XYZ file of N, CA, C and O in Angstrom:
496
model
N 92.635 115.451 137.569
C 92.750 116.275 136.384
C 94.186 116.297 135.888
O 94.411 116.052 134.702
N 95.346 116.630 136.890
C 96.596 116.584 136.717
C 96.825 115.276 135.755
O 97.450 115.560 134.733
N 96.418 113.805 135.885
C 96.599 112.656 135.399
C 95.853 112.822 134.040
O 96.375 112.479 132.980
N 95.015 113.187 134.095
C 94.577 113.194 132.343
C 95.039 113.767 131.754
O 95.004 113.388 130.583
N 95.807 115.063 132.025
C 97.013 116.081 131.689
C 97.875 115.400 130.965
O 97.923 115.349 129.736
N 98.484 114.932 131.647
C 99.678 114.326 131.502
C 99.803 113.175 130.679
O 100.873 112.922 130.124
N 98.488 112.233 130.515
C 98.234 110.740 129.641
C 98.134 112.025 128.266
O 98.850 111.672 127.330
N 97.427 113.347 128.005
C 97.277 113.551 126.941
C 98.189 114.191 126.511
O 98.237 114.179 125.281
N 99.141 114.898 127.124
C 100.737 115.314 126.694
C 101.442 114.412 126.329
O 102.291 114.686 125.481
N 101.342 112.993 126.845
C 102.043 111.738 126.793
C 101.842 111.556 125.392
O 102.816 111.645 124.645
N 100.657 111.300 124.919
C 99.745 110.591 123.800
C 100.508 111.235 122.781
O 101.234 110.732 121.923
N 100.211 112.500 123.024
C 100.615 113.617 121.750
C 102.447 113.784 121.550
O 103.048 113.846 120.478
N 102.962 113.823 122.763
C 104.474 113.431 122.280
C 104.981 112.436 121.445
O 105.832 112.435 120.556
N 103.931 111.209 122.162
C 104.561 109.867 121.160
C 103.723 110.178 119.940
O 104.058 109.402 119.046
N 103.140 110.680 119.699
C 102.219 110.449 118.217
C 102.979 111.263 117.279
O 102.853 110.930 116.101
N 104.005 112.598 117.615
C 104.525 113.026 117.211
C 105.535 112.539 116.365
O 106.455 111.969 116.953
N 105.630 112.631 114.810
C 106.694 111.801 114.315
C 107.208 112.977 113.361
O 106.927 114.166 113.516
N 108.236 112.294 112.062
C 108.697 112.961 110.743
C 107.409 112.900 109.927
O 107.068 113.860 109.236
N 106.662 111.730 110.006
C 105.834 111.632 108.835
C 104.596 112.343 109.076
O 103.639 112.197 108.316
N 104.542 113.346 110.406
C 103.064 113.937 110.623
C 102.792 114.481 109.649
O 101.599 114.780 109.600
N 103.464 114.810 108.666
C 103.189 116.086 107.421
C 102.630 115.173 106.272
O 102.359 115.617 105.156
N 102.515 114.166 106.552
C 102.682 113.091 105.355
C 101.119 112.472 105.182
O 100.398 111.979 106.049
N 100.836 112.701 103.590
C 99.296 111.917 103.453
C 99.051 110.280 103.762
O 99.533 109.343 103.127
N 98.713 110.257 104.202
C 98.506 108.640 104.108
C 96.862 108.365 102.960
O 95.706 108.399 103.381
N 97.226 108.153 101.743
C 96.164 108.175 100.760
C 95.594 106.569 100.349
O 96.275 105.547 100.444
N 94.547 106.627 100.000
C 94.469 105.372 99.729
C 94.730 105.181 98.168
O 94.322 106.222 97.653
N 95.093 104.553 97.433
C 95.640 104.328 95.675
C 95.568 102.603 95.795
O 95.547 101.972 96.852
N 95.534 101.982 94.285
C 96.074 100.717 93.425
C 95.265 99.893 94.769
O 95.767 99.049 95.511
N 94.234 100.297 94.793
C 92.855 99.437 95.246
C 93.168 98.946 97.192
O 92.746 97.965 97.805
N 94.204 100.303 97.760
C 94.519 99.417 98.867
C 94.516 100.963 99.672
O 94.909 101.978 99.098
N 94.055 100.959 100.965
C 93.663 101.960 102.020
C 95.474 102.764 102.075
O 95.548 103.982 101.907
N 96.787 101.930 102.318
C 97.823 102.222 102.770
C 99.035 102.005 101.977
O 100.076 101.552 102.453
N 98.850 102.382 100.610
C 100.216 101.744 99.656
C 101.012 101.642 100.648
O 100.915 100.558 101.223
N 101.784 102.375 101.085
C 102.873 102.057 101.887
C 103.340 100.962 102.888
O 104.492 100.655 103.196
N 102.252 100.492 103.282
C 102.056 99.491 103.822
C 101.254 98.055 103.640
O 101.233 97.046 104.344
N 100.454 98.470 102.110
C 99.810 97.347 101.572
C 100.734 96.888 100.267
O 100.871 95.717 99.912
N 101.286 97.939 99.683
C 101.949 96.950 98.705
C 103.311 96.979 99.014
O 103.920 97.996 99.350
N 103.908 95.575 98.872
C 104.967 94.946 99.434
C 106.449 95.231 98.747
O 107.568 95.104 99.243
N 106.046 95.665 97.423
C 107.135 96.567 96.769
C 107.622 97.720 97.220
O 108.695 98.248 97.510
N 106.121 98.006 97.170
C 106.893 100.227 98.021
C 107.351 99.991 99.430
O 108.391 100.538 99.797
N 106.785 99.351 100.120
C 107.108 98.835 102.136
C 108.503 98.417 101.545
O 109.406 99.152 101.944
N 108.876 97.481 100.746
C 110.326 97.019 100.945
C 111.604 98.619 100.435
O 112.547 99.207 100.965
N 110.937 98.684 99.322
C 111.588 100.160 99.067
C 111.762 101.050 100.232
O 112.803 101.600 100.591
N 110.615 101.109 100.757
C 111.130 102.541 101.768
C 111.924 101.709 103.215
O 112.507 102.495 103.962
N 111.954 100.728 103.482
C 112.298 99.848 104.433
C 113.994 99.842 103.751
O 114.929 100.182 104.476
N 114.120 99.610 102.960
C 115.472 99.374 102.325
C 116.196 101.045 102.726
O 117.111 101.287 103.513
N 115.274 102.162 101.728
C 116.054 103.432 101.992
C 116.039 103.735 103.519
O 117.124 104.291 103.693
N 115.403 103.674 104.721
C 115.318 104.054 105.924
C 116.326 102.765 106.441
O 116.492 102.687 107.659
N 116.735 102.156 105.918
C 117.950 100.828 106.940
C 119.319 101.314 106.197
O 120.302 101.399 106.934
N 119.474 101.605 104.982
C 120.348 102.576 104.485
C 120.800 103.595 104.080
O 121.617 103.666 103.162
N 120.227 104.759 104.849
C 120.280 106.519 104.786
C 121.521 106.481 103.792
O 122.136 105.450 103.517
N 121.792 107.687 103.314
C 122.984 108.221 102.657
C 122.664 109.660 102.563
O 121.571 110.191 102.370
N 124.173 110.343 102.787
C 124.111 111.680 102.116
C 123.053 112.405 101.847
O 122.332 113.107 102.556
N 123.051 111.926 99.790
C 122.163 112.409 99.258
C 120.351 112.088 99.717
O 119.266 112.661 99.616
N 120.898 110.845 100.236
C 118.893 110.602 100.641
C 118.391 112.084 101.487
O 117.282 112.599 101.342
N 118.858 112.308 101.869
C 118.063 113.841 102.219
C 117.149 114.571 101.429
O 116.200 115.266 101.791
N 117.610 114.292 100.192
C 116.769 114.981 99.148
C 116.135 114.426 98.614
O 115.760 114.980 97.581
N 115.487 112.812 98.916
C 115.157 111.869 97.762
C 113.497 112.071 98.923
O 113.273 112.351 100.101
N 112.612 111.692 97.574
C 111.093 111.501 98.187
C 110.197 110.722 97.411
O 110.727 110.487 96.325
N 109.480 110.404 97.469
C 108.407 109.515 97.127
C 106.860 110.011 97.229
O 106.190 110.341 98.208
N 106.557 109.940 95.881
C 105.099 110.917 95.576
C 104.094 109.364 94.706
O 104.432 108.419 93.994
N 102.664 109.906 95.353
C 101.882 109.056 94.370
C 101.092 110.263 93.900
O 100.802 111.318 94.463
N 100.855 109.819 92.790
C 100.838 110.659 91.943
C 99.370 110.037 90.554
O 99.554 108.906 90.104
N 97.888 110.950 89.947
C 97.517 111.008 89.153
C 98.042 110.505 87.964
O 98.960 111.234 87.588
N 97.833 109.511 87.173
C 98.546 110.114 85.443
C 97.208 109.401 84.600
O 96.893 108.353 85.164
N 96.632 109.599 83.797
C 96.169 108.592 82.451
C 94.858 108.238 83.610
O 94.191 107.272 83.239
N 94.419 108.823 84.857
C 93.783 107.793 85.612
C 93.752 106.651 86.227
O 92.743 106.012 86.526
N 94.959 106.349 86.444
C 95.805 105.563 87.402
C 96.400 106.234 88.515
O 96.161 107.395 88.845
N 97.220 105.411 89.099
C 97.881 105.893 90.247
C 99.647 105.604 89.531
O 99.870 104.673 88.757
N 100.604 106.483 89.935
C 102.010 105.993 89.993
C 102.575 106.166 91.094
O 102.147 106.702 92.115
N 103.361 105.792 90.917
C 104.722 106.506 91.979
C 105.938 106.796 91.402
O 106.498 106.082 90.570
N 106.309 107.735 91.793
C 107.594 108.905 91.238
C 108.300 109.117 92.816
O 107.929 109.470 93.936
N 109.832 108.564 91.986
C 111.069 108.483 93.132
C 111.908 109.495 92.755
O 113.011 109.210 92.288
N 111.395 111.183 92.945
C 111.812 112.604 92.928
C 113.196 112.803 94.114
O 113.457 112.226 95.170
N 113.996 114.088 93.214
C 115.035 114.231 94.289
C 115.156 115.534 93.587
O 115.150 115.963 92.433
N 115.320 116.170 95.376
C 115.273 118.127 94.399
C 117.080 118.641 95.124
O 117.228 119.828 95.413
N 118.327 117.620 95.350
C 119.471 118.234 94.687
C 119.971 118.908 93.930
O 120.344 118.565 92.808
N 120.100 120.411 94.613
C 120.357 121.418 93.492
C 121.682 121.016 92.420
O 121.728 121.327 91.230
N 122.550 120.376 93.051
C 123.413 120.404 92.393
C 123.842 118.810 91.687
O 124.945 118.428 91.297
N 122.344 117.984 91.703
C 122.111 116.751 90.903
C 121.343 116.479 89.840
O 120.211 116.900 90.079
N 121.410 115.942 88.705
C 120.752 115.499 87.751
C 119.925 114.252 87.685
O 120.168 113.560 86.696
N 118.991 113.792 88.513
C 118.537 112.568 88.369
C 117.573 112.207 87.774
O 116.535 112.827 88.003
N 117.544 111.309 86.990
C 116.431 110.895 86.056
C 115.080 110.463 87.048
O 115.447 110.015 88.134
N 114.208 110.495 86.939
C 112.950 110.712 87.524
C 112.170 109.113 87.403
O 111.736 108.819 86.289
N 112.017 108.211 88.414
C 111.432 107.147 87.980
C 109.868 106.876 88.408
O 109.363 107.283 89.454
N 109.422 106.360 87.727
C 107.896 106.294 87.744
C 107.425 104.782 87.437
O 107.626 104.023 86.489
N 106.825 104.690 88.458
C 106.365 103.201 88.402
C 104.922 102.899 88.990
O 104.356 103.552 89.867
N 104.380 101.630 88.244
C 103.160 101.738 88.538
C 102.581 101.111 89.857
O 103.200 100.931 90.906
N 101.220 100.805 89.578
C 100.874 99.959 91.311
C 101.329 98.233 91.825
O 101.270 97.561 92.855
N 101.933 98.008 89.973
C 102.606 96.658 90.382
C 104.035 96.822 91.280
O 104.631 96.100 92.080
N 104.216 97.923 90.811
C 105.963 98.320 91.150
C 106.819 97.991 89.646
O 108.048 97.983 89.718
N 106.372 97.810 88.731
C 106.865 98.146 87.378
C 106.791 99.229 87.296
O 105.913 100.012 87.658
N 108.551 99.485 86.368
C 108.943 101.069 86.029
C 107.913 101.263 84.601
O 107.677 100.347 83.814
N 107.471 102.429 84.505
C 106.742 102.953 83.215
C 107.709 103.146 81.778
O 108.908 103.382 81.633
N 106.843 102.978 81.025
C 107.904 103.286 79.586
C 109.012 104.205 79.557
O 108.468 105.307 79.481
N 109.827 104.317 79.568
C 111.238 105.093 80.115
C 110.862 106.148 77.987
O 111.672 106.954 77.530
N 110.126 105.922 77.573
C 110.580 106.709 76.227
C 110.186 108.170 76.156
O 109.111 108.577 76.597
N 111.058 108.911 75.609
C 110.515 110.146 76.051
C 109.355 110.902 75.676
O 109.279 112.045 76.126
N 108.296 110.410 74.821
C 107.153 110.645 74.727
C 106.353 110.620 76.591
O 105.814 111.419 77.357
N 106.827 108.851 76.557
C 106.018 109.038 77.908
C 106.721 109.880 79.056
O 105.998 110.259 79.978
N 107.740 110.126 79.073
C 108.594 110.894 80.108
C 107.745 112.360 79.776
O 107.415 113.010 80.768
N 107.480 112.754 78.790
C 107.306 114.127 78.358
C 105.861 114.452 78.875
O 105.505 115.442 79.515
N 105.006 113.232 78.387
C 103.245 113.249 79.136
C 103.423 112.846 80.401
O 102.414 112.705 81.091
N 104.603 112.601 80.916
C 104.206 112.565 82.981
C 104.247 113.673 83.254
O 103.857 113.934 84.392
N 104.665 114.698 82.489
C 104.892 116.251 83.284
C 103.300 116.775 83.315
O 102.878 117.801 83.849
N 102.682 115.938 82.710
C 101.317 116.223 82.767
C 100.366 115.894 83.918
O 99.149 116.075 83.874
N 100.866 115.525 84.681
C 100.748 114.194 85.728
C 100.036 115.162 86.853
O 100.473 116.312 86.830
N 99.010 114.897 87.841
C 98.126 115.473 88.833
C 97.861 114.999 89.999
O 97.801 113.781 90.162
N 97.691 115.721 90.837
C 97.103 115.151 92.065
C 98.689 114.655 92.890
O 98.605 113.657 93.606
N 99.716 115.165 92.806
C 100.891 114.673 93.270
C 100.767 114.861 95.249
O 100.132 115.606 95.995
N 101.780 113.704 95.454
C 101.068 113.691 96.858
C 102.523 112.834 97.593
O 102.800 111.635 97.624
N 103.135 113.857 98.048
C 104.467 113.135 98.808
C 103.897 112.176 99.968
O 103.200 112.738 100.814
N 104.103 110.860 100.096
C 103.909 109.452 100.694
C 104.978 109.348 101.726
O 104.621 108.902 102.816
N 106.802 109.833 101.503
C 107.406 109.321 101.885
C 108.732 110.407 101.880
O 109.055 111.050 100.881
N 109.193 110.454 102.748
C 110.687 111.299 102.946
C 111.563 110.750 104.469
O 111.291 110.158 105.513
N 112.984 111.503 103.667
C 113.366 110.756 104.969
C 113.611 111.628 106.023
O 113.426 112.799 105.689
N 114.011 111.456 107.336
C 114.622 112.133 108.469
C 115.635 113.109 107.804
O 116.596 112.738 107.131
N 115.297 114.440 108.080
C 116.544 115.352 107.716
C 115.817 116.092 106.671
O 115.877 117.321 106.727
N 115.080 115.489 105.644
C 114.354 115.998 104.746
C 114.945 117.523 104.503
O 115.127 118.238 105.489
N 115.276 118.067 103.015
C 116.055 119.109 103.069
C 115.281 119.697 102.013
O 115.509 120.900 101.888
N 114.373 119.190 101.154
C 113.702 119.932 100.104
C 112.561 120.938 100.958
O 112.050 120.703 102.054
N 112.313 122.363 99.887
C 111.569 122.789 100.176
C 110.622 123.005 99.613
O 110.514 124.096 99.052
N 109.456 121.939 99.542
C 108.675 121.930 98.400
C 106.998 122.546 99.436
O 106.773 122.487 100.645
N 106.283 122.994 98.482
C 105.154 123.810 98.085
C 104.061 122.906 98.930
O 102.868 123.209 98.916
């Protein structure tokens, strides 16, 4: 009994990560964006091999819009201004004009994918 104890304390330590909080959703016709499309994997592979500072506050949401899927590269720095990018399931950025900037606030179903170690936002 002691031994099965211990394999299942084992199990559950290592399974333990940052991303336990994190949806793993399926979107853009694939079980694991994060790991099926080769744009977002290199993106978050790039930010996790080069942390900074500010990456503490930076996150990655897929996100509802028009009936598609996007992704929005959010950062809640109180004391930063960053323009908000949104891109689709190719990994093309969306119309940057502010019509369409103005109808993403319309945007649903938001769903943080991705944050880093340290994670400092306190979101809802």
């Amino acid at each position: 009994m002691k031994e099965v104890s211990l394999i299942i304390v084992l199990l559950l330590s290592f399974s333990c990560s940052n991303d336990d909080d994190l949806a793993v959703i399926a979107a853009c016709d694939v079980d694991n964006p994060i790991q099926d499309l080769a744009w977002l994997r290199t993106e978050i592979q790039n930010r996790e091999a080069n942390p900074t500072e500010d990456m503490k506050y930076c996150y990655i949401t897929a996100e509802i819009y028009e009936n598609q899927t996007v992704f929005a590269y959010l950062d809640c720095n109180p004391l930063i201004d960053k323009a908000i990018l949104f891109l689709n399931c190719e990994g093309e950025f969306l119309d940057g004009s502010s019509e369409t900037v103005a109808n993403l606030g319309e945007r649903i179903s938001q769903t943080i994918i991705w944050k880093p170690r340290g994670f400092k936002c306190n979101l809802p």
